[in-house]
Short mmCIF file of C-alpha atoms and ligand atoms in Angstrom, two decimals:
data_model
loop_
_atom_site.label_atom_id
_atom_site.label_comp_id
_atom_site.label_asym_id
_atom_site.label_seq_id
_atom_site.Cartn_x
_atom_site.Cartn_y
_atom_site.Cartn_z
CA MET A 1 44.87 60.34 -41.44
CA LEU A 2 45.70 63.93 -40.16
CA GLN A 3 44.74 64.40 -36.60
CA SER A 4 44.42 68.16 -37.38
CA LYS A 5 41.57 67.21 -39.69
CA LEU A 6 40.04 64.38 -37.70
CA PHE A 7 36.34 64.61 -37.29
CA THR A 8 36.58 64.43 -33.46
CA ARG A 9 37.55 66.25 -30.31
CA THR A 10 38.85 64.78 -27.20
CA GLU A 11 37.36 65.87 -24.11
CA ARG A 12 39.23 66.23 -20.51
CA PHE A 13 35.94 64.95 -18.62
CA ALA A 14 33.73 62.17 -19.12
CA PRO A 15 29.84 63.00 -19.67
CA LYS A 16 28.31 62.87 -16.08
CA ASP A 17 25.70 60.40 -17.08
CA GLU A 18 28.33 57.85 -18.32
CA GLU A 19 28.74 55.20 -15.58
CA THR A 20 31.03 52.80 -17.15
CA VAL A 21 34.69 53.07 -18.01
CA ASN A 22 34.03 52.02 -21.80
CA ALA A 23 31.41 54.64 -22.30
CA GLN A 24 33.66 57.12 -20.43
CA LEU A 25 36.91 56.52 -22.31
CA LEU A 26 35.23 56.21 -25.77
CA THR A 27 33.39 59.46 -25.38
CA ARG A 28 36.34 61.29 -24.06
CA ALA A 29 38.33 60.16 -26.94
CA GLY A 30 35.57 60.95 -29.45
CA PHE A 31 35.32 57.33 -30.74
CA VAL A 32 31.55 57.29 -29.90
CA GLU A 33 28.86 59.86 -28.89
CA LYS A 34 25.76 58.88 -26.92
CA LEU A 35 22.51 60.07 -29.07
CA MET A 36 20.37 58.85 -26.06
CA ALA A 37 20.54 56.03 -23.53
CA GLY A 38 21.15 52.76 -25.56
CA ALA A 39 22.20 54.53 -28.96
CA TYR A 40 25.55 55.49 -29.98
CA ASN A 41 26.94 57.29 -32.92
CA TYR A 42 30.26 56.10 -33.87
CA LEU A 43 32.92 58.56 -35.11
CA PRO A 44 35.82 57.79 -37.38
CA LEU A 45 38.13 56.05 -35.01
CA GLY A 46 35.46 54.34 -33.28
CA LEU A 47 34.07 52.90 -36.52
CA LYS A 48 37.51 51.69 -37.39
CA VAL A 49 37.46 49.69 -34.16
CA LEU A 50 34.16 48.28 -35.00
CA ARG A 51 35.08 47.12 -38.33
CA LYS A 52 38.32 45.49 -37.42
CA ILE A 53 36.44 43.36 -34.63
CA GLU A 54 33.78 42.64 -37.36
CA GLN A 55 36.29 41.62 -39.70
CA VAL A 56 37.93 39.02 -37.09
CA VAL A 57 34.32 37.58 -36.71
CA ARG A 58 33.85 37.47 -40.31
CA GLU A 59 37.18 35.47 -41.03
CA GLU A 60 36.26 33.01 -38.48
CA MET A 61 32.68 32.46 -39.65
CA ASN A 62 33.97 32.02 -43.21
CA LYS A 63 36.50 29.63 -42.10
CA ILE A 64 33.67 27.21 -40.84
CA GLY A 65 31.63 27.63 -43.88
CA GLY A 66 29.54 30.56 -42.82
CA GLN A 67 28.08 32.54 -45.85
CA GLU A 68 27.30 36.23 -45.42
CA VAL A 69 24.18 37.95 -46.24
CA LEU A 70 22.54 41.14 -45.21
CA MET A 71 18.76 40.96 -44.10
CA ALA A 72 16.22 43.55 -43.89
CA MET A 73 15.97 45.18 -40.38
CA MET A 74 12.69 45.93 -40.84
CA HIS A 75 10.36 42.76 -40.58
CA PRO A 76 6.44 42.05 -41.56
CA LYS A 77 4.39 41.37 -38.37
CA GLU A 78 3.18 38.01 -39.87
CA ASN A 79 6.69 36.32 -39.56
CA TRP A 80 6.62 37.18 -35.93
CA GLU A 81 3.11 35.99 -35.37
CA LYS A 82 4.04 32.61 -36.75
CA THR A 83 6.48 32.00 -34.28
CA GLY A 84 4.89 33.54 -31.37
CA GLY A 85 7.33 36.24 -30.89
CA TRP A 86 5.02 39.16 -31.66
CA GLN A 87 3.51 38.26 -28.15
CA LYS A 88 6.20 36.62 -26.41
CA ILE A 89 9.49 38.69 -26.92
CA ASP A 90 9.25 41.62 -24.55
CA VAL A 91 12.14 43.45 -26.04
CA LEU A 92 10.69 43.50 -29.61
CA PHE A 93 10.39 46.91 -31.00
CA LYS A 94 7.04 47.37 -32.95
CA VAL A 95 6.73 50.00 -35.38
CA GLN A 96 3.34 51.37 -37.05
CA SER A 97 3.03 52.66 -40.33
CA ARG A 98 0.68 55.74 -41.23
CA THR A 99 -1.18 52.92 -43.09
CA GLU A 100 -1.75 51.35 -39.75
CA LYS A 101 0.40 48.14 -40.72
CA GLU A 102 2.76 47.01 -38.17
CA TYR A 103 6.40 45.95 -38.41
CA ALA A 104 9.04 44.54 -36.07
CA LEU A 105 12.74 45.85 -36.04
CA GLY A 106 15.06 42.78 -36.00
CA GLN A 107 16.26 41.82 -32.62
CA SER A 108 17.31 38.37 -33.98
CA GLU A 109 16.61 37.05 -37.27
CA GLU A 110 15.09 33.33 -37.09
CA GLU A 111 11.83 34.73 -38.49
CA ILE A 112 13.54 35.95 -41.58
CA VAL A 113 16.36 33.69 -42.22
CA THR A 114 14.20 30.59 -41.96
CA PRO A 115 12.17 31.18 -44.98
CA LEU A 116 14.92 32.90 -46.74
CA THR A 117 16.97 29.68 -46.48
CA MET A 118 14.37 27.03 -46.57
CA ARG A 119 12.74 28.28 -49.75
CA ARG A 120 16.21 27.27 -51.32
CA VAL A 121 16.43 23.85 -49.92
CA GLN A 122 14.62 21.00 -51.65
CA THR A 123 16.21 17.96 -50.31
CA TYR A 124 18.91 16.84 -47.63
CA LYS A 125 21.48 17.10 -50.20
CA ASP A 126 21.09 20.82 -50.01
CA LEU A 127 21.98 20.82 -46.39
CA PRO A 128 23.79 21.75 -43.99
CA LEU A 129 23.73 25.49 -44.52
CA ALA A 130 25.43 28.24 -42.15
CA ILE A 131 24.12 31.78 -43.18
CA TYR A 132 25.15 34.75 -41.21
CA GLN A 133 24.85 38.53 -41.07
CA ILE A 134 26.73 41.41 -39.42
CA HIS A 135 24.12 44.01 -38.63
CA TRP A 136 22.10 46.31 -36.25
CA LYS A 137 19.74 44.90 -33.90
CA PHE A 138 17.04 46.55 -31.88
CA ARG A 139 15.90 45.62 -28.57
CA ASP A 140 13.72 47.34 -26.06
CA GLU A 141 16.07 46.98 -23.11
CA LEU A 142 14.92 48.52 -19.65
CA ARG A 143 18.40 49.44 -18.43
CA ALA A 144 21.06 50.81 -21.01
CA LYS A 145 23.38 52.17 -18.47
CA SER A 146 26.41 50.23 -19.47
CA GLY A 147 27.81 51.95 -22.54
CA LEU A 148 28.48 49.72 -25.50
CA LEU A 149 27.80 46.68 -23.29
CA ARG A 150 24.00 47.16 -23.53
CA GLY A 151 22.28 49.06 -26.25
CA ARG A 152 18.86 49.58 -27.40
CA GLU A 153 20.40 49.45 -30.94
CA PHE A 154 23.61 47.47 -31.18
CA PHE A 155 25.95 45.72 -33.70
CA MET A 156 25.69 41.75 -33.95
CA LYS A 157 26.96 39.02 -35.80
CA ASP A 158 24.11 36.41 -36.02
CA MET A 159 24.48 33.12 -37.75
CA TYR A 160 21.96 30.56 -38.12
CA SER A 161 22.64 26.74 -39.24
CA PHE A 162 20.17 24.36 -40.78
CA HIS A 163 20.84 20.61 -40.61
CA LYS A 164 19.32 17.33 -41.65
CA ASP A 165 19.46 15.77 -38.34
CA GLN A 166 20.47 16.32 -34.69
CA GLU A 167 23.82 14.46 -35.30
CA ASP A 168 24.78 16.82 -37.81
CA PHE A 169 23.90 19.56 -35.96
CA ASN A 170 25.83 18.46 -33.09
CA ARG A 171 28.94 18.08 -35.20
CA PHE A 172 28.71 21.74 -36.58
CA TYR A 173 27.83 23.14 -32.85
CA GLU A 174 31.05 22.00 -31.71
CA ILE A 175 32.86 23.43 -34.68
CA ALA A 176 31.35 26.84 -34.05
CA LYS A 177 32.06 26.68 -30.49
CA GLN A 178 35.71 26.60 -31.29
CA ALA A 179 35.44 29.17 -33.74
CA TYR A 180 34.01 31.45 -31.18
CA LEU A 181 36.93 30.67 -28.78
CA ARG A 182 39.31 31.63 -31.69
CA ILE A 183 37.87 34.83 -31.96
CA TYR A 184 37.91 35.71 -28.30
CA GLU A 185 41.61 34.68 -28.35
CA ARG A 186 42.60 36.86 -31.28
CA LEU A 187 40.83 39.50 -29.72
CA GLY A 188 43.06 39.21 -26.60
CA LEU A 189 40.18 38.01 -24.65
CA THR A 190 39.69 35.13 -22.23
CA ALA A 191 36.27 33.67 -22.53
CA LYS A 192 34.95 31.24 -19.96
CA VAL A 193 31.96 28.96 -21.44
CA THR A 194 29.02 28.50 -19.37
CA GLU A 195 26.46 25.89 -20.24
CA ALA A 196 22.88 26.88 -19.62
CA SER A 197 19.28 25.86 -20.43
CA GLY A 198 17.88 27.35 -23.84
CA GLY A 199 16.15 30.54 -24.30
CA SER A 200 12.50 31.01 -24.35
CA PHE A 201 11.68 28.59 -26.93
CA SER A 202 13.74 25.47 -26.19
CA GLU A 203 14.75 23.53 -23.34
CA LYS A 204 17.90 22.63 -25.13
CA ILE A 205 21.70 23.34 -24.06
CA SER A 206 23.06 26.62 -24.92
CA TYR A 207 26.61 27.95 -24.30
CA GLU A 208 27.38 31.44 -23.18
CA PHE A 209 30.87 32.96 -23.77
CA MET A 210 31.72 35.23 -20.67
CA VAL A 211 34.54 37.60 -20.01
CA LEU A 212 35.10 38.54 -16.49
CA THR A 213 34.59 42.13 -15.83
CA ASP A 214 32.85 44.23 -13.11
CA ALA A 215 31.10 46.18 -15.89
CA GLY A 216 29.22 42.93 -17.16
CA GLU A 217 25.75 42.21 -16.09
CA ASP A 218 25.98 38.50 -15.40
CA LYS A 219 26.96 36.81 -12.34
CA ILE A 220 28.85 33.61 -12.56
CA TYR A 221 30.61 30.98 -10.72
CA TYR A 222 33.86 29.59 -12.03
CA CYS A 223 36.30 27.09 -11.02
CA ASP A 224 39.86 28.24 -10.31
CA ALA A 225 41.54 24.90 -11.41
CA CYS A 226 39.50 23.68 -14.45
CA GLU A 227 37.25 25.41 -17.16
CA PHE A 228 33.88 24.84 -15.14
CA CYS A 229 31.58 27.85 -15.04
CA VAL A 230 27.81 28.52 -14.70
CA ASN A 231 25.59 31.19 -14.69
CA GLN A 232 24.28 32.06 -11.15
CA GLU A 233 20.79 32.33 -12.48
CA ILE A 234 20.60 28.56 -13.05
CA ALA A 235 23.37 27.22 -10.85
CA LYS A 236 23.00 24.39 -8.24
CA GLN A 237 26.20 25.47 -6.86
CA LYS A 238 27.49 28.05 -4.33
CA GLU A 239 30.39 30.28 -4.05
CA GLY A 240 33.11 28.37 -1.93
CA GLU A 241 31.88 24.85 -3.00
CA THR A 242 34.33 22.35 -4.40
CA CYS A 243 33.99 22.07 -8.12
CA PRO A 244 31.51 19.62 -9.37
CA LYS A 245 33.49 18.94 -12.31
CA CYS A 246 37.16 18.45 -11.28
CA GLY A 247 36.56 17.78 -7.57
CA LYS A 248 39.84 19.76 -6.89
CA GLY A 249 39.27 23.64 -7.40
CA LYS A 250 36.89 26.01 -5.59
CA LEU A 251 33.86 27.99 -7.10
CA PHE A 252 34.55 31.81 -7.18
CA ALA A 253 31.84 34.18 -7.99
CA ALA A 254 32.44 37.12 -10.56
CA MET A 255 30.52 39.51 -12.61
CA ALA A 256 31.09 38.92 -16.40
CA SER A 257 29.71 40.17 -19.84
CA GLU A 258 28.13 37.83 -22.12
CA VAL A 259 30.30 38.24 -25.50
CA GLY A 260 28.29 35.63 -27.57
CA ASN A 261 26.23 32.50 -27.10
CA VAL A 262 25.11 29.43 -29.16
CA PHE A 263 21.76 28.03 -29.17
CA ASP A 264 20.35 24.47 -30.18
CA LEU A 265 17.02 25.63 -31.63
CA GLY A 266 15.81 22.24 -32.60
CA GLN A 267 13.12 22.04 -35.29
CA LYS A 268 10.85 24.74 -34.08
CA TYR A 269 11.36 27.23 -36.69
CA GLY A 270 11.02 24.89 -39.64
CA LYS A 271 7.79 23.78 -38.30
CA ASP A 272 6.40 27.09 -37.50
CA PHE A 273 6.64 28.12 -40.93
CA ASP A 274 6.02 24.60 -42.22
CA LEU A 275 9.24 24.61 -44.45
CA GLY A 276 10.85 21.35 -44.78
CA PHE A 277 12.86 19.21 -46.78
CA VAL A 278 12.68 15.66 -48.67
CA ALA A 279 14.88 13.34 -46.35
CA GLU A 280 17.01 10.40 -47.40
CA ASP A 281 13.93 8.13 -46.79
CA GLY A 282 11.88 10.15 -49.06
CA THR A 283 9.88 11.87 -46.24
CA LYS A 284 9.43 15.34 -45.48
CA LYS A 285 11.36 16.57 -42.48
CA TYR A 286 12.27 19.84 -40.95
CA PRO A 287 15.59 21.06 -40.39
CA VAL A 288 17.42 20.91 -36.89
CA MET A 289 18.65 24.56 -36.70
CA GLY A 290 21.11 26.50 -34.37
CA CYS A 291 21.90 30.15 -33.80
CA TYR A 292 25.04 31.77 -33.02
CA GLY A 293 25.23 35.19 -31.82
CA ILE A 294 28.16 37.73 -30.95
CA GLY A 295 27.88 41.16 -29.63
CA ILE A 296 30.27 43.12 -31.81
CA SER A 297 29.63 46.46 -30.36
CA ARG A 298 29.61 44.86 -26.74
CA LEU A 299 32.90 43.47 -27.57
CA MET A 300 34.26 46.73 -28.46
CA GLY A 301 33.20 47.93 -24.88
CA VAL A 302 34.54 45.00 -23.27
CA ILE A 303 38.04 45.29 -24.78
CA VAL A 304 38.12 48.65 -23.29
CA GLU A 305 36.91 47.58 -19.68
CA LYS A 306 39.61 45.01 -19.87
CA ASN A 307 42.45 47.13 -21.40
CA HIS A 308 42.87 50.59 -20.02
CA ASP A 309 44.86 52.65 -17.38
CA GLU A 310 44.11 55.94 -15.61
CA LYS A 311 45.44 57.71 -18.62
CA GLY A 312 43.29 56.06 -21.47
CA MET A 313 42.68 52.88 -23.52
CA ILE A 314 44.99 50.30 -24.65
CA TRP A 315 43.87 48.66 -27.95
CA PRO A 316 45.41 45.17 -28.73
CA GLU A 317 46.79 45.49 -31.96
CA ILE A 318 44.21 43.59 -34.01
CA ALA A 319 41.46 46.02 -32.98
CA SER A 320 43.40 49.03 -32.65
CA PRO A 321 41.77 51.82 -34.73
CA MET A 322 45.28 52.64 -36.59
CA LYS A 323 48.67 50.82 -36.42
CA VAL A 324 50.71 53.72 -35.49
CA HIS A 325 50.12 57.17 -33.74
CA LEU A 326 52.71 59.64 -35.01
CA LEU A 327 53.57 62.57 -33.02
CA GLY A 328 55.88 65.26 -34.13
CA ILE A 329 56.74 67.24 -31.07
CA ASN A 330 58.88 70.54 -29.99
CA GLY A 331 59.14 71.89 -33.55
CA VAL A 332 59.84 68.65 -35.54
CA SER A 333 57.12 68.14 -37.92
CA GLY A 334 57.24 64.46 -38.68
CA ALA A 335 55.73 64.96 -42.23
CA GLU A 336 58.49 63.06 -43.74
CA ILE A 337 58.05 60.04 -41.69
CA TYR A 338 54.25 60.14 -42.09
CA GLN A 339 54.84 60.10 -45.97
CA LYS A 340 57.15 57.02 -45.57
CA LEU A 341 54.79 55.23 -43.35
CA GLN A 342 51.89 55.92 -45.87
CA THR A 343 53.90 54.63 -48.62
CA ALA A 344 54.67 51.50 -46.99
CA GLY A 345 51.09 50.93 -46.51
CA VAL A 346 51.03 51.35 -42.65
CA GLU A 347 47.79 52.87 -41.10
CA VAL A 348 48.79 55.89 -39.39
CA LEU A 349 47.19 58.69 -37.44
CA PHE A 350 49.57 61.72 -37.71
CA ASP A 351 49.24 64.36 -34.79
CA ASP A 352 50.20 67.30 -37.32
CA ARG A 353 48.51 69.83 -34.75
CA ASP A 354 49.99 72.95 -33.46
CA ALA A 355 49.83 71.68 -30.12
CA ASN A 356 52.39 71.19 -27.16
CA ALA A 357 53.84 67.75 -26.39
CA GLY A 358 51.93 67.18 -23.27
CA GLU A 359 48.56 67.63 -25.12
CA LYS A 360 49.75 65.19 -27.88
CA PHE A 361 51.02 62.55 -25.20
CA ALA A 362 47.71 63.03 -23.47
CA ASP A 363 45.64 62.28 -26.58
CA ALA A 364 47.92 59.34 -27.57
CA ASP A 365 47.40 57.77 -24.20
CA LEU A 366 43.68 58.36 -24.34
CA PHE A 367 43.20 56.99 -27.84
CA GLY A 368 45.38 53.94 -27.08
CA ILE A 369 46.81 53.16 -30.57
CA THR A 370 48.88 50.26 -30.24
CA TRP A 371 52.25 51.89 -31.37
CA ARG A 372 53.21 55.61 -30.72
CA ALA A 373 56.14 56.95 -32.84
CA VAL A 374 57.48 60.19 -31.68
CA VAL A 375 59.82 62.53 -33.48
CA SER A 376 61.45 65.38 -31.55
CA PRO A 377 64.83 67.39 -31.60
CA LYS A 378 66.15 64.69 -29.49
CA THR A 379 65.41 61.60 -31.82
CA GLY A 380 67.75 62.92 -34.48
CA ASP A 381 67.12 60.95 -37.45
CA LYS A 382 65.54 58.20 -35.60
CA ILE A 383 62.16 57.86 -34.14
CA GLU A 384 61.26 56.89 -30.70
CA LEU A 385 58.84 53.89 -30.77
CA LYS A 386 56.69 52.81 -27.97
CA LYS A 387 53.76 50.32 -27.26
CA ARG A 388 50.82 51.70 -25.53
CA SER A 389 50.99 48.74 -23.20
CA GLU A 390 54.61 49.06 -22.45
CA SER A 391 56.39 51.63 -20.49
CA GLU A 392 59.87 51.25 -22.40
CA ALA A 393 60.56 52.95 -25.74
CA LYS A 394 63.41 52.49 -28.07
CA LEU A 395 65.06 54.34 -30.81
CA VAL A 396 64.56 53.04 -34.11
CA SER A 397 65.20 53.76 -37.79
CA ILE A 398 62.17 54.19 -40.28
CA GLU A 399 62.87 50.76 -41.76
CA GLU A 400 62.83 49.11 -38.18
CA LEU A 401 59.61 51.05 -37.39
CA ILE A 402 57.85 49.58 -40.43
CA ALA A 403 59.03 46.00 -39.78
CA ALA A 404 58.07 46.16 -36.00
CA VAL A 405 54.61 47.19 -36.99
CA LYS A 406 53.85 45.26 -40.07
P1 LIG B 501 21.92 39.46 -22.53
O1 LIG B 501 21.81 38.09 -21.61
O2 LIG B 501 23.32 40.13 -22.29
O3 LIG B 501 20.85 40.43 -22.59
P2 LIG B 501 21.19 37.70 -24.76
O4 LIG B 501 21.19 36.38 -24.08
O5 LIG B 501 19.83 38.63 -24.69
O6 LIG B 501 22.28 38.64 -23.91
P3 LIG B 501 21.44 37.23 -27.48
O7 LIG B 501 20.06 37.39 -27.78
O8 LIG B 501 21.94 35.69 -27.66
O9 LIG B 501 21.94 37.94 -26.14
O10 LIG B 501 22.21 37.89 -28.49
C1 LIG B 501 23.59 37.53 -28.86
C2 LIG B 501 24.82 38.47 -28.43
O11 LIG B 501 24.39 39.61 -28.62
C3 LIG B 501 25.13 38.37 -26.95
O12 LIG B 501 25.70 37.22 -26.54
C4 LIG B 501 25.64 39.70 -26.53
O13 LIG B 501 27.09 39.47 -26.73
C5 LIG B 501 25.04 40.54 -27.56
N1 LIG B 501 23.84 41.39 -27.04
C6 LIG B 501 22.76 41.01 -26.51
N2 LIG B 501 21.97 42.16 -26.29
C7 LIG B 501 22.74 43.22 -26.38
C8 LIG B 501 22.37 44.53 -26.12
N3 LIG B 501 21.50 44.94 -25.65
N4 LIG B 501 23.55 45.42 -26.36
C9 LIG B 501 24.78 44.90 -26.82
N5 LIG B 501 24.97 43.64 -27.20
C10 LIG B 501 24.02 42.69 -26.88
MG1 LIG B 502 18.97 40.00 -23.69
#
């Protein structure tokens, strides 16, 4: 990709109305552009990051047997009335047609996935099933001031599992929890797991996956010695107390962002739609369901909050919009290296602009692409290679460069 042709422009200053680092840096770098509070346009480099995060999530969902679908974003009112959501869910966006018919915009999809799945399930032998999608969600959030961390329109992975009984659900719940932890680890994030009582419809246990960051909107207590972690909203504990789990560590208070959660939905949705299956004993039963959400666009924002310096973003390799940012400076074009990297199948953004070295370096630091490769009169037939996260550069050959980034 040629930077001279790239559909974006970097800005020296962040928009005044952006309060969080993620929104400031992503906007300055031209990765996203705010359309209005809570809604962003994704430009080429921003979209690449979103797609990379999405792919990690997809791989881990597929590994545990998830099957990907794409459900409609616009829903009939009847489905939401059946579950009570039309009345009870305050963030639900409602749309009216010119024919006065009403619709809901998807904010979570139990109302759609339950009939979709259960119409295809006859007996217990058809279960378990885990169905997921990666799609936009709409929520009428009151405050949307945290950049990508809280959108009114945002990108989510939502999976729903269907089981013949509680025991089978419990088995899968644990598998899904582990898959979530793998996702965060692959993205270079440390997620703490809080245990919480369920959402509006269930008193069951749910788990929230929290990444510590001051940009987050959740207050948590965590133990400095073991994995104990609770959301302050529901906590019986106080800051400074001895950990109730290990009895050794102390509880610290921190701000965190919820990057995912998993819920035990029980039998509510099967019952609401009266869609059951024939159990082993021949009777009609309702499925025990789980739902598993991950905020993909929020994750993009959280990664920026956790990985930046005063010059810009610092992408972990797995989420970096490109593998290599190639700069030709002080009269050296770099076009030949660009060709070779492309032939070798390396994703590369080539700064071929007629700009001075200072400008090129500043953009490279702002974009935060994992590897920066510079060719200049000083580097001769070698290339100066540096990781955005490190300060030391080294001189390498084109072969060494390809080997290092592949
Ligand atoms: P929050 O407490 O932050 O509002 P939630 O409990 O409403 O989150 P869920 O309904 O379980 O969240 O949605 C699943 C995931 O989607 C969340 O864990 C989070 O990562 C993400 N998410 C939820 N709301 C938003 C939003 N408004 N903008 C971006 N991501 C969101
Ligand atoms: Mg919410």
